Coordinates of C-alpha atoms in Angstrom, one line a residue:
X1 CA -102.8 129.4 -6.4
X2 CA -98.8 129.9 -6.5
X3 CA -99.6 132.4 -4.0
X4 CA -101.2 130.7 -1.8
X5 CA -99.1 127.3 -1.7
X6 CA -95.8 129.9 -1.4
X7 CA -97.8 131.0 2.2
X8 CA -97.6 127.4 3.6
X9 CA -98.2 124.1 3.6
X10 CA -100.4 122.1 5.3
X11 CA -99.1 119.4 7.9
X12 CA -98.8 115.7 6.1
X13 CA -98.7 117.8 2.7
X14 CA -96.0 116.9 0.0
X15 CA -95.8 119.0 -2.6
X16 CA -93.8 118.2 -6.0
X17 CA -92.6 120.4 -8.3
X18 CA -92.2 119.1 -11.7
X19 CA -89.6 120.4 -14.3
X20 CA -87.5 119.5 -17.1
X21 CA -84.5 120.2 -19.3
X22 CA -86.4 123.2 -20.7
X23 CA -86.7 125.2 -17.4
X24 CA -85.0 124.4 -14.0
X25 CA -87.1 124.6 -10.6
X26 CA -84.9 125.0 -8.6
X27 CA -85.3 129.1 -8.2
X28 CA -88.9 127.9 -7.3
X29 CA -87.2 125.5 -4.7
X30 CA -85.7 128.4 -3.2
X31 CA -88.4 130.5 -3.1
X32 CA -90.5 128.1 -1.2
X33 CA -87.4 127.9 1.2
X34 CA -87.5 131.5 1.8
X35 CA -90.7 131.6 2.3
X36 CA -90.4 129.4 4.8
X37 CA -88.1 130.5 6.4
X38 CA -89.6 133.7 6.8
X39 CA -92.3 132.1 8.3
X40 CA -90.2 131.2 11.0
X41 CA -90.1 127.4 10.2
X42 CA -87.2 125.4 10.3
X43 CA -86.1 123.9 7.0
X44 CA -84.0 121.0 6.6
X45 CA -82.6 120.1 2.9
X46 CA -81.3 117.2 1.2
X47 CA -78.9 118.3 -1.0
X48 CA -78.1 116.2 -3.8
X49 CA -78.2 117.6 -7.2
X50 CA -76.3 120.9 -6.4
X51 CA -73.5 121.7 -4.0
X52 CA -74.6 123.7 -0.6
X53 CA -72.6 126.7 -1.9
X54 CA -74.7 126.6 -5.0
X55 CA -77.6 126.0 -2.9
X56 CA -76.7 129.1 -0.1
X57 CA -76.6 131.4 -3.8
X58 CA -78.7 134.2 -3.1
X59 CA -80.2 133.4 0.5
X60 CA -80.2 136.2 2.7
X61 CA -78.0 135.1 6.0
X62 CA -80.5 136.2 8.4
X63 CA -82.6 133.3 7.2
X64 CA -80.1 130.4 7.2
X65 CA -80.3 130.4 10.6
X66 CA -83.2 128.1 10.8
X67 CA -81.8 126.2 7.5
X68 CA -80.2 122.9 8.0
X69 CA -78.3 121.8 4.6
X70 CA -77.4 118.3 4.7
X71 CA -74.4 117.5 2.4
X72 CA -75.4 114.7 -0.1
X73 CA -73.9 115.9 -2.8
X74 CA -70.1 115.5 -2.3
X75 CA -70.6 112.1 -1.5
X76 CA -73.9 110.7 -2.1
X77 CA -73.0 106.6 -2.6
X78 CA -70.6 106.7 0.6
X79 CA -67.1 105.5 -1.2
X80 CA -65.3 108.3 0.5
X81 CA -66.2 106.1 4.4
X82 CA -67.0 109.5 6.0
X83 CA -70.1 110.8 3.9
X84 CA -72.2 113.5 5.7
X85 CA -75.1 112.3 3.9
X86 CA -76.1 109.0 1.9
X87 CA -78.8 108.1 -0.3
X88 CA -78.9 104.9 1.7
X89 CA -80.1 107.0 4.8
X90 CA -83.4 107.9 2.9
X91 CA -85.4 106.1 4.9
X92 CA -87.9 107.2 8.2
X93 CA -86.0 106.4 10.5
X94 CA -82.3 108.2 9.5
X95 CA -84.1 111.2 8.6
X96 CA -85.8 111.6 11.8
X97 CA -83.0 111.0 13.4
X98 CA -81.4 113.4 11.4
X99 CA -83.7 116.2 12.2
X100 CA -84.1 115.9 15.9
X101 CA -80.2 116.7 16.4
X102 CA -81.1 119.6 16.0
X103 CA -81.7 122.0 18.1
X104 CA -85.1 123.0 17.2
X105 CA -87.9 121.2 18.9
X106 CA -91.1 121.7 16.5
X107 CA -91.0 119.5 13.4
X108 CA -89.3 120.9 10.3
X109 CA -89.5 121.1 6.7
X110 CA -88.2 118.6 4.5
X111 CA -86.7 120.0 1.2
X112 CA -85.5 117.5 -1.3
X113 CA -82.9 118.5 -3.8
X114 CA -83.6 116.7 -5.7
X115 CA -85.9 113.2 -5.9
X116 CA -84.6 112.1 -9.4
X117 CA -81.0 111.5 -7.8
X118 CA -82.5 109.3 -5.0
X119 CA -85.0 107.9 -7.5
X120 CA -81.6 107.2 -9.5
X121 CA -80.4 104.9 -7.0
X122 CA -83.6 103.5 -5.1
X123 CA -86.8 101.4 -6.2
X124 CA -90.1 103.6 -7.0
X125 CA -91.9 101.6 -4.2
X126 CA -89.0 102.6 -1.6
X127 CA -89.1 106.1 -2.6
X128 CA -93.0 106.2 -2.3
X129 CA -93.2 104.2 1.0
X130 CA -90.7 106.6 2.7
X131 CA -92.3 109.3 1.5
X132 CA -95.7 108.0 2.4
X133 CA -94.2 107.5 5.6
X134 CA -93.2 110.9 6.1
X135 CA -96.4 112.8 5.5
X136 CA -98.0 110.8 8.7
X137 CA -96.4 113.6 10.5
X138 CA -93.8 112.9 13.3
X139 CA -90.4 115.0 12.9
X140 CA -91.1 116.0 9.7
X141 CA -94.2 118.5 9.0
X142 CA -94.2 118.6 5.3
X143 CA -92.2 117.7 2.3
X144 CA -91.0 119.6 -0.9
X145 CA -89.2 118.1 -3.7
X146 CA -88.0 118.8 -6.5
X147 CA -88.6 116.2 -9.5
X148 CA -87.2 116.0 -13.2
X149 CA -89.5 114.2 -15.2
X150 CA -87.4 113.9 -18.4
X151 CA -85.3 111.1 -16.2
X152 CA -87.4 108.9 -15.3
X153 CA -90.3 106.7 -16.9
X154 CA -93.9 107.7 -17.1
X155 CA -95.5 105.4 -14.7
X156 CA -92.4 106.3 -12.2
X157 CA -93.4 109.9 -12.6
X158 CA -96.4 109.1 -12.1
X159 CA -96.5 107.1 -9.4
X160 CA -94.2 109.6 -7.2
X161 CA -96.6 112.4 -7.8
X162 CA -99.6 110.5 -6.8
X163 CA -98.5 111.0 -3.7
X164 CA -98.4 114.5 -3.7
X165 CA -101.2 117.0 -2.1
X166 CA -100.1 119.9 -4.1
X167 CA -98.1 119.2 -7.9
X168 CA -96.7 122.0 -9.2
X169 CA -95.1 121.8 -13.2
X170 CA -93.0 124.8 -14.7
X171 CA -92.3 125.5 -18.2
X172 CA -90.7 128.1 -20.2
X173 CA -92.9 131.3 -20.9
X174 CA -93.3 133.3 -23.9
X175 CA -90.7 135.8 -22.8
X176 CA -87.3 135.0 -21.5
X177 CA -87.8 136.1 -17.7
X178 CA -91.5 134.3 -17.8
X179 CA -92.4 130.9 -17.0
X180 CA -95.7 128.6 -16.9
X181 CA -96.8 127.0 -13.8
X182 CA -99.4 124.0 -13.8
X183 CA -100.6 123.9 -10.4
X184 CA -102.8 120.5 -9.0
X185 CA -103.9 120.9 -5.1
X186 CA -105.7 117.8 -3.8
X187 CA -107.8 118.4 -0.3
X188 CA -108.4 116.1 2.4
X189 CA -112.2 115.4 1.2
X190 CA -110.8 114.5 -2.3
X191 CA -111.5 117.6 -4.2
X192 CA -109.1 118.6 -7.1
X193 CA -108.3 121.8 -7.9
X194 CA -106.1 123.0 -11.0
X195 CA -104.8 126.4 -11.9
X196 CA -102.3 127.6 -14.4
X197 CA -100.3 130.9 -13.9
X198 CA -97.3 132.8 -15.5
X199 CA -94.9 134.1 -13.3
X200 CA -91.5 135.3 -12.7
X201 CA -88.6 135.3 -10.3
X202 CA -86.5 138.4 -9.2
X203 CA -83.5 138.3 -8.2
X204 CA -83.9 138.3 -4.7
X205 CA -85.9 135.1 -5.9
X206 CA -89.5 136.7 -4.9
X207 CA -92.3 135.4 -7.3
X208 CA -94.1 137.4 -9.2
X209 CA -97.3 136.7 -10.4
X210 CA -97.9 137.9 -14.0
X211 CA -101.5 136.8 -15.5
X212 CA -103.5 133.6 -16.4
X213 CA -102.5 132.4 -19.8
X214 CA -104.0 133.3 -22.9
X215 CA -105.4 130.5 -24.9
X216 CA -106.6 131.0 -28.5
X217 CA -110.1 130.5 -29.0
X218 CA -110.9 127.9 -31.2
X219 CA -111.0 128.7 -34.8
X220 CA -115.1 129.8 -35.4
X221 CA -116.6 128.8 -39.1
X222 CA -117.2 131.4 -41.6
X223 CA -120.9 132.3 -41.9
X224 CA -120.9 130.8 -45.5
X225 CA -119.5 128.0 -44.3
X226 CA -122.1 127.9 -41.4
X227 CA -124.9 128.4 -43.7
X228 CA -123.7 126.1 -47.2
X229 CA -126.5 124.3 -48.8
X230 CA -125.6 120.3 -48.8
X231 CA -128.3 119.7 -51.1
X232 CA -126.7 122.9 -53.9
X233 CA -125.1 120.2 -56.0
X234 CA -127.4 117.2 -56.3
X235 CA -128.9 116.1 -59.8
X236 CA -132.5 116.2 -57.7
X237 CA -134.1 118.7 -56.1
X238 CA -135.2 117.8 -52.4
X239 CA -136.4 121.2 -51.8
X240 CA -140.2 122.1 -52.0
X241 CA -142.1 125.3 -53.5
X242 CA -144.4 127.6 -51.9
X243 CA -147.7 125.7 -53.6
X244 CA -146.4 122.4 -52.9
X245 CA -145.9 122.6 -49.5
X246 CA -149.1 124.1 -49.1
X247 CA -150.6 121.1 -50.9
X248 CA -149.2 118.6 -48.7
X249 CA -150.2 119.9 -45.6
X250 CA -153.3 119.9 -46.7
X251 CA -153.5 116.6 -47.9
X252 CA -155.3 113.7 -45.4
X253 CA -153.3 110.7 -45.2
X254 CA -155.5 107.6 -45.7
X255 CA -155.9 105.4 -42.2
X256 CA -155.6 108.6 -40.6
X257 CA -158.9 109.3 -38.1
X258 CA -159.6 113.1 -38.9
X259 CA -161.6 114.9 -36.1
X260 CA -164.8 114.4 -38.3
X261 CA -164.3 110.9 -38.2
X262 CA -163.7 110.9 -34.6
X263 CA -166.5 112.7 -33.8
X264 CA -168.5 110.1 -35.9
X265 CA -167.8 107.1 -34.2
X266 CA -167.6 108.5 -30.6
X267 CA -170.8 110.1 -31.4
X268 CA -173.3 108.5 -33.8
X269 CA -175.9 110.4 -35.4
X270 CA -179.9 108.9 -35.7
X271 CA -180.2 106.8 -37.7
X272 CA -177.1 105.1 -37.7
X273 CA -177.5 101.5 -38.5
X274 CA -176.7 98.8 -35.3
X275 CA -176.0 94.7 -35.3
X276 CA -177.4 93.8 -32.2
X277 CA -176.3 89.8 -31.6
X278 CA -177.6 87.5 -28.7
X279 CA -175.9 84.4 -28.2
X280 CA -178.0 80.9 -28.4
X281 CA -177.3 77.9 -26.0
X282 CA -177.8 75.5 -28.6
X283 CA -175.0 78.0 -31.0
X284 CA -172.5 76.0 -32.5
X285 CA -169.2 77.4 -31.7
X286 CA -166.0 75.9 -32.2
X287 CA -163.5 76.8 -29.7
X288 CA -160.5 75.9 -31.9
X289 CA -159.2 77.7 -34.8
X290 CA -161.2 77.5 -37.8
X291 CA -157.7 78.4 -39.7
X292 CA -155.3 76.6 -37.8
X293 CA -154.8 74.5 -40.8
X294 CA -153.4 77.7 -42.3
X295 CA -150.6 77.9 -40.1
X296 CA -147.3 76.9 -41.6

């Protein structure tokens, strides 16, 4: 599923990717900006956490011709009076503004490097409603960003990848090249699909998909302990023998119509004695209880 999100994304999509202290994302980042790139999008990116040398590191030139690197990170707060970028300006408006100066006329990739500075500096609800504003299409024809979860709270965590069509969460691998990637793609009809994948990144920052994680299968019982007798140690003995199970299904419970004694009744033989009643008109018959004095 890596794969396939690495081959595009789909108009009004927003896809998060979710690290941590442990392992960075940001080769990830770049590989998605490659990738587009090669598709022959045009990518702008917010630059915050990382300078835009740092950020150039390993693209090849040919392909930052269609990448627009907006400097936030020299000067994100504004003190200097000339800043190239703000966090102040993430808002709909200043970034489409922002992104039809150029000169490209087809809406563009938004890359966010990363969300946890803006979140840093903004409300939740601001971040989400620009966001949410974003995906409704316009200049901007999807959004990537990059999150680190071990700054913020749970529910703000959670509330900025709600938003998100496509979550993707890396973690360390078993090797030192290797990493885990949770992947979470929600479709328009509401359908949630989850994957999980170990991968690496080359140099060049291609991804390489590895294999599907190995999980160990749960522990199975012993077949002693599958077949142990609960009733081995008891100071009774619940169990019957041969005879005596023989016995009782033989035995005829009392109350218990047999198919002799169904066939009796249902069937009487001659013979069979019969009380044959007629009422009277001058009967005496009570129609209250003759034991309603009983009753307590």
């Amino acid at each position: 599923m890596l794969s396939e999100l690495l081959q595009g994304i789909e108009t009004g999509g927003i896809l998060i990717i979710r690290d941590s202290c442990s392992y960075s994302g940001r080769d990830l980042l770049k590989s998605f900006i490659i990738a587009a790139l090669n598709r022959e999008e045009v990518v702008h990116v917010l630059c915050f956490d990382v300078s835009e040398e740092e950020l150039r590191d390993r693209l090849k030139p040919l392909d930052t011709q269609r990448l627009h690197i907006h400097n936030a990170y020299s000067d994100p707060l504004g003190w200097t009076g000339h800043p190239a970028f703000t966090v102040q300006q993430f808002s709909l408006e200043d970034l489409t503004g922002l992104i039809k100066q150029t000169s490209q006329p087809k809406a563009a990739l938004l890359v966010i490097d990363s969300l946890s500075w803006i979140l840093r500096h903004m409300t939740p609800p601001t971040v989400c409603r620009t966001l949410q504003q974003l995906r409704k299409g316009g200049a901007v024809r999807a959004v990537i960003g990059l999150l680190h979860t071990d700054m913020h709270q749970r529910g703000t965590v959670g509330s900025v990848c709600h938003l998100a069509t496509s979550l993707i969460s890396v973690a360390p691998g078993v090797k030192g090249n290797e990493a885990v990637a949770k992947i979470t793609k929600r479709s328009k009809s509401g359908k949630v699909l989850q994957d999980e994948e170990i991968f690496c990144i080359t140099e060049d920052l291609t991804v390489t998909i590895l294999s599907k994680p190995s999980h160990p299968e749960p522990k199975q019982n012993s077949t002693e302990e599958e077949q142990a007798d609960p009733t081995a140690n008891l100071t009774f003995n619940l169990r019957l023998s041969d005879s005596e199970l023989e016995a009782k299904q033989k035995l005829a419970l009392p109350f218990v119509f047999s198919t002799e004694k169904k066939t009796a009744l249902l069937h009487p033989g001659p013979g069979t004695g019969r009380i044959l009643y007629e009422p009277d008109a001058n009967d005496d018959y009570d129609q209250e209880d003759p034991d309603d004095d009983l009753d307590v």
